[in-house]
C-alpha positions as a Markdown table, in Angstrom:
| # | Residue | x | y | z |
|---|---|---|---|---|
| 1 | Unk | 126.4 | -77.6 | 142.4 |
| 2 | Unk | 126.7 | -74.9 | 144.5 |
| 3 | Unk | 123.1 | -73.3 | 143.8 |
| 4 | Unk | 121.8 | -77.3 | 144.9 |
| 5 | Unk | 123.8 | -77.2 | 148.1 |
| 6 | Unk | 122.7 | -73.5 | 149.0 |
| 7 | Unk | 119.0 | -74.5 | 148.6 |
| 8 | Unk | 119.9 | -77.5 | 151.4 |
| 9 | Unk | 121.8 | -75.2 | 154.0 |
| 10 | Unk | 118.4 | -74.4 | 155.5 |
| 11 | Unk | 117.6 | -78.0 | 156.2 |
| 12 | Unk | 118.4 | -79.2 | 160.0 |
| 13 | Unk | 118.7 | -75.7 | 161.5 |
| 14 | Unk | 118.4 | -75.8 | 165.1 |
| 15 | Unk | 119.1 | -79.6 | 165.1 |
| 16 | Unk | 122.0 | -81.0 | 166.8 |
| 17 | Unk | 124.9 | -81.4 | 164.5 |
| 18 | Unk | 123.1 | -79.4 | 162.1 |
| 19 | Unk | 126.1 | -77.2 | 161.6 |
| 20 | Unk | 128.5 | -80.2 | 161.0 |
| 21 | Unk | 126.0 | -81.0 | 158.2 |
| 22 | Unk | 126.0 | -77.5 | 156.8 |
| 23 | Unk | 130.1 | -77.6 | 156.8 |
| 24 | Unk | 129.8 | -80.9 | 154.9 |
| 25 | Unk | 127.5 | -79.4 | 152.0 |
| 26 | Unk | 130.0 | -76.6 | 151.8 |
| 27 | Unk | 132.9 | -78.8 | 151.5 |
| 28 | Unk | 131.1 | -80.8 | 148.7 |
| 29 | Unk | 130.5 | -77.6 | 146.8 |
| 30 | Unk | 134.5 | -77.2 | 146.8 |
| 31 | Unk | 135.0 | -80.9 | 145.4 |
| 32 | Unk | 135.1 | -79.7 | 141.8 |
| 33 | Unk | 137.5 | -77.1 | 142.2 |
| 34 | Unk | 139.7 | -79.3 | 144.2 |
| 35 | Unk | 139.6 | -81.9 | 141.4 |
| 36 | Unk | 140.4 | -79.4 | 139.0 |
| 37 | Unk | 143.2 | -78.1 | 140.9 |
| 38 | Unk | 144.8 | -81.6 | 141.1 |
| 39 | Unk | 143.9 | -82.2 | 137.4 |
| 40 | Unk | 141.8 | -85.2 | 138.3 |
| 41 | Unk | 138.5 | -86.0 | 136.7 |
| 42 | Unk | 135.1 | -86.2 | 138.7 |
| 43 | Unk | 133.8 | -89.3 | 136.6 |
| 44 | Unk | 134.3 | -91.8 | 139.1 |
| 45 | Unk | 132.9 | -89.8 | 141.9 |
| 46 | Unk | 129.6 | -90.3 | 143.4 |
| 47 | Unk | 126.6 | -88.6 | 142.3 |
| 48 | Unk | 125.9 | -85.3 | 144.4 |
| 49 | Unk | 122.6 | -86.9 | 145.8 |
| 50 | Unk | 124.4 | -89.5 | 147.2 |
| 51 | Unk | 127.2 | -87.4 | 149.0 |
| 52 | Unk | 124.3 | -85.3 | 150.6 |
| 53 | Unk | 122.5 | -88.3 | 152.0 |
| 54 | Unk | 125.9 | -89.8 | 153.3 |
| 55 | Unk | 126.4 | -86.5 | 155.2 |
| 56 | Unk | 123.0 | -86.3 | 156.7 |
| 57 | Unk | 123.6 | -89.9 | 157.8 |
| 58 | Unk | 126.7 | -89.2 | 159.3 |
| 59 | Unk | 126.1 | -86.2 | 160.9 |
| 60 | Unk | 122.6 | -86.4 | 162.2 |
| 61 | Unk | 120.6 | -89.0 | 164.1 |
| 62 | Unk | 118.0 | -91.2 | 162.6 |
| 63 | Unk | 115.3 | -90.0 | 164.5 |
| 64 | Unk | 116.0 | -86.4 | 163.1 |
| 65 | Unk | 116.2 | -87.6 | 159.5 |
| 66 | Unk | 113.0 | -89.8 | 159.7 |
| 67 | Unk | 110.7 | -87.0 | 161.1 |
| 68 | Unk | 108.2 | -85.1 | 159.3 |
| 69 | Unk | 108.3 | -81.4 | 159.1 |
| 70 | Unk | 105.2 | -81.2 | 161.3 |
| 71 | Unk | 106.5 | -83.6 | 164.0 |
| 72 | Unk | 109.8 | -81.3 | 164.0 |
| 73 | Unk | 107.7 | -78.2 | 164.2 |
| 74 | Unk | 106.0 | -79.7 | 167.1 |
| 75 | Unk | 108.8 | -80.8 | 168.8 |
| 76 | Unk | 110.5 | -77.3 | 168.5 |
| 77 | Unk | 107.2 | -75.8 | 170.2 |
| 78 | Unk | 107.4 | -78.0 | 172.9 |
| 79 | Unk | 111.0 | -77.4 | 173.5 |
| 80 | Unk | 110.5 | -73.5 | 173.5 |
| 81 | Unk | 107.4 | -74.0 | 176.0 |
| 82 | Unk | 109.5 | -76.1 | 178.2 |
| 83 | Unk | 112.4 | -73.2 | 178.2 |
| 84 | Unk | 109.5 | -70.7 | 178.9 |
| 85 | Unk | 108.3 | -72.5 | 181.8 |
| 86 | Unk | 111.7 | -72.9 | 183.0 |
| 87 | Unk | 112.6 | -69.4 | 182.8 |
| 88 | Unk | 109.3 | -68.3 | 184.7 |
| 89 | Unk | 110.6 | -70.7 | 187.8 |
| 90 | Unk | 113.8 | -69.3 | 187.8 |
| 91 | Unk | 112.6 | -65.6 | 187.6 |
| 92 | Unk | 110.1 | -66.4 | 190.2 |
| 93 | Unk | 112.8 | -67.7 | 192.2 |
| 94 | Unk | 115.2 | -64.6 | 191.5 |
| 95 | Unk | 112.3 | -62.3 | 192.7 |
| 96 | Unk | 111.6 | -64.2 | 196.0 |
| 97 | Unk | 108.5 | -66.4 | 194.7 |
| 98 | Unk | 106.5 | -63.3 | 193.9 |
| 99 | Unk | 104.5 | -62.9 | 190.8 |
| 100 | Unk | 105.3 | -59.2 | 189.8 |
| 101 | Unk | 106.7 | -57.3 | 187.0 |
| 102 | Unk | 109.9 | -59.2 | 186.5 |
| 103 | Unk | 108.1 | -62.7 | 186.7 |
| 104 | Unk | 107.3 | -62.7 | 183.1 |
| 105 | Unk | 111.0 | -62.3 | 181.9 |
| 106 | Unk | 113.4 | -65.0 | 181.4 |
| 107 | Unk | 116.2 | -65.7 | 183.9 |
| 108 | Unk | 118.7 | -64.1 | 181.4 |
| 109 | Unk | 116.5 | -61.1 | 181.5 |
| 110 | Unk | 116.2 | -60.9 | 185.0 |
| 111 | Unk | 119.9 | -60.9 | 185.6 |
| 112 | Unk | 120.5 | -58.6 | 183.0 |
| 113 | Unk | 117.8 | -56.0 | 184.6 |
| 114 | Unk | 119.6 | -56.6 | 187.8 |
| 115 | Unk | 123.1 | -55.9 | 186.3 |
| 116 | Unk | 121.6 | -52.6 | 184.6 |
| 117 | Unk | 119.9 | -51.7 | 188.0 |
| 118 | Unk | 123.2 | -52.1 | 189.8 |
| 119 | Unk | 124.8 | -50.1 | 187.0 |
| 120 | Unk | 122.1 | -47.4 | 187.3 |
| 121 | Unk | 122.6 | -47.3 | 191.2 |
| 122 | Unk | 126.5 | -46.8 | 190.8 |
| 123 | Unk | 125.9 | -44.2 | 188.0 |
| 124 | Unk | 123.6 | -42.4 | 190.1 |
| 125 | Unk | 125.9 | -42.6 | 193.4 |
| 126 | Unk | 128.7 | -41.4 | 191.2 |
| 127 | Unk | 126.8 | -38.5 | 190.0 |
| 128 | Unk | 125.4 | -37.6 | 193.6 |
| 129 | Unk | 129.1 | -37.6 | 194.9 |
| 130 | Unk | 130.5 | -35.4 | 191.7 |
| 131 | Unk | 127.5 | -33.0 | 192.7 |
| 132 | Unk | 128.4 | -32.9 | 196.4 |
| 133 | Unk | 132.2 | -32.2 | 195.2 |
| 134 | Unk | 131.0 | -29.4 | 192.9 |
| 135 | Unk | 128.9 | -27.7 | 195.7 |
| 136 | Unk | 132.0 | -27.8 | 198.0 |
| 137 | Unk | 134.2 | -26.2 | 195.5 |
| 138 | Unk | 131.4 | -23.6 | 194.9 |
| 139 | Unk | 131.1 | -23.2 | 198.5 |
| 140 | Unk | 135.0 | -22.7 | 199.0 |
| 141 | Unk | 135.1 | -20.6 | 195.8 |
| 142 | Unk | 132.3 | -18.6 | 197.1 |
| 143 | Unk | 133.8 | -18.1 | 200.5 |
| 144 | Unk | 137.1 | -17.0 | 198.6 |
| 145 | Unk | 134.9 | -14.4 | 196.2 |
| 146 | Unk | 133.6 | -12.9 | 199.5 |
| 147 | Unk | 136.6 | -12.5 | 201.2 |
| 148 | Unk | 138.2 | -11.0 | 197.9 |
| 149 | Unk | 135.3 | -8.9 | 197.7 |
| 150 | Unk | 135.6 | -7.5 | 201.3 |
| 151 | Unk | 139.1 | -6.9 | 201.1 |
| 152 | Unk | 138.7 | -5.0 | 197.6 |
| 153 | Unk | 135.6 | -3.0 | 199.7 |
| 154 | Unk | 138.1 | -2.2 | 202.6 |
| 155 | Unk | 140.7 | -1.1 | 200.3 |
| 156 | Unk | 138.3 | 0.9 | 198.2 |
| 157 | Unk | 137.0 | 2.6 | 201.3 |
| 158 | Unk | 140.7 | 3.5 | 202.4 |
| 159 | Unk | 141.2 | 4.8 | 199.1 |
| 160 | Unk | 138.3 | 7.0 | 199.4 |
| 161 | Unk | 139.0 | 8.1 | 202.8 |
| 162 | Unk | 142.6 | 9.4 | 202.0 |
| 163 | Unk | 142.9 | 13.1 | 201.4 |
| 164 | Unk | 142.9 | 14.1 | 198.0 |
| 165 | Unk | 146.3 | 15.6 | 196.6 |
| 166 | Unk | 146.1 | 18.1 | 193.8 |
| 167 | Unk | 149.1 | 18.4 | 191.5 |
| 168 | Unk | 149.2 | 22.2 | 190.1 |
| 169 | Unk | 151.3 | 22.5 | 187.2 |
| 170 | Unk | 152.5 | 25.8 | 186.0 |
| 171 | Unk | 153.2 | 26.6 | 182.5 |
């Protein structure tokens, strides 16, 4: 029972209410365990094929059920083409009507690119600010080191200029 239903799970993928149909198939797969748990027999239950057809008729529109695979494929291609054209127009509108690099991207791609660009700009500004602060610290640190070295040199030169005193020890 589950193997048969598993083979049907891919049917009507991408169609409106296709998920509801798959949920109904899952529920059908669990019926024998439910009946067994309740101690009931499945003798008077309708056959699996009838349950599948009922679920399809309940959850899917008739035009979807009566379409041939070729018609479904052609219709899907047309919907995809319309989305592409719509996204091209939206991208051109976002880019000021110009037909440049971003025009081949979808509207969502353009928005993501703009968000990424803004994030990159913010990151670059942050890095520049950190670099400036580091340079300022280095300049201050460098000035302090220079003062310290000057003081040490003055101190050393004072010690060198002082007269030396020798201690003579007698033994």
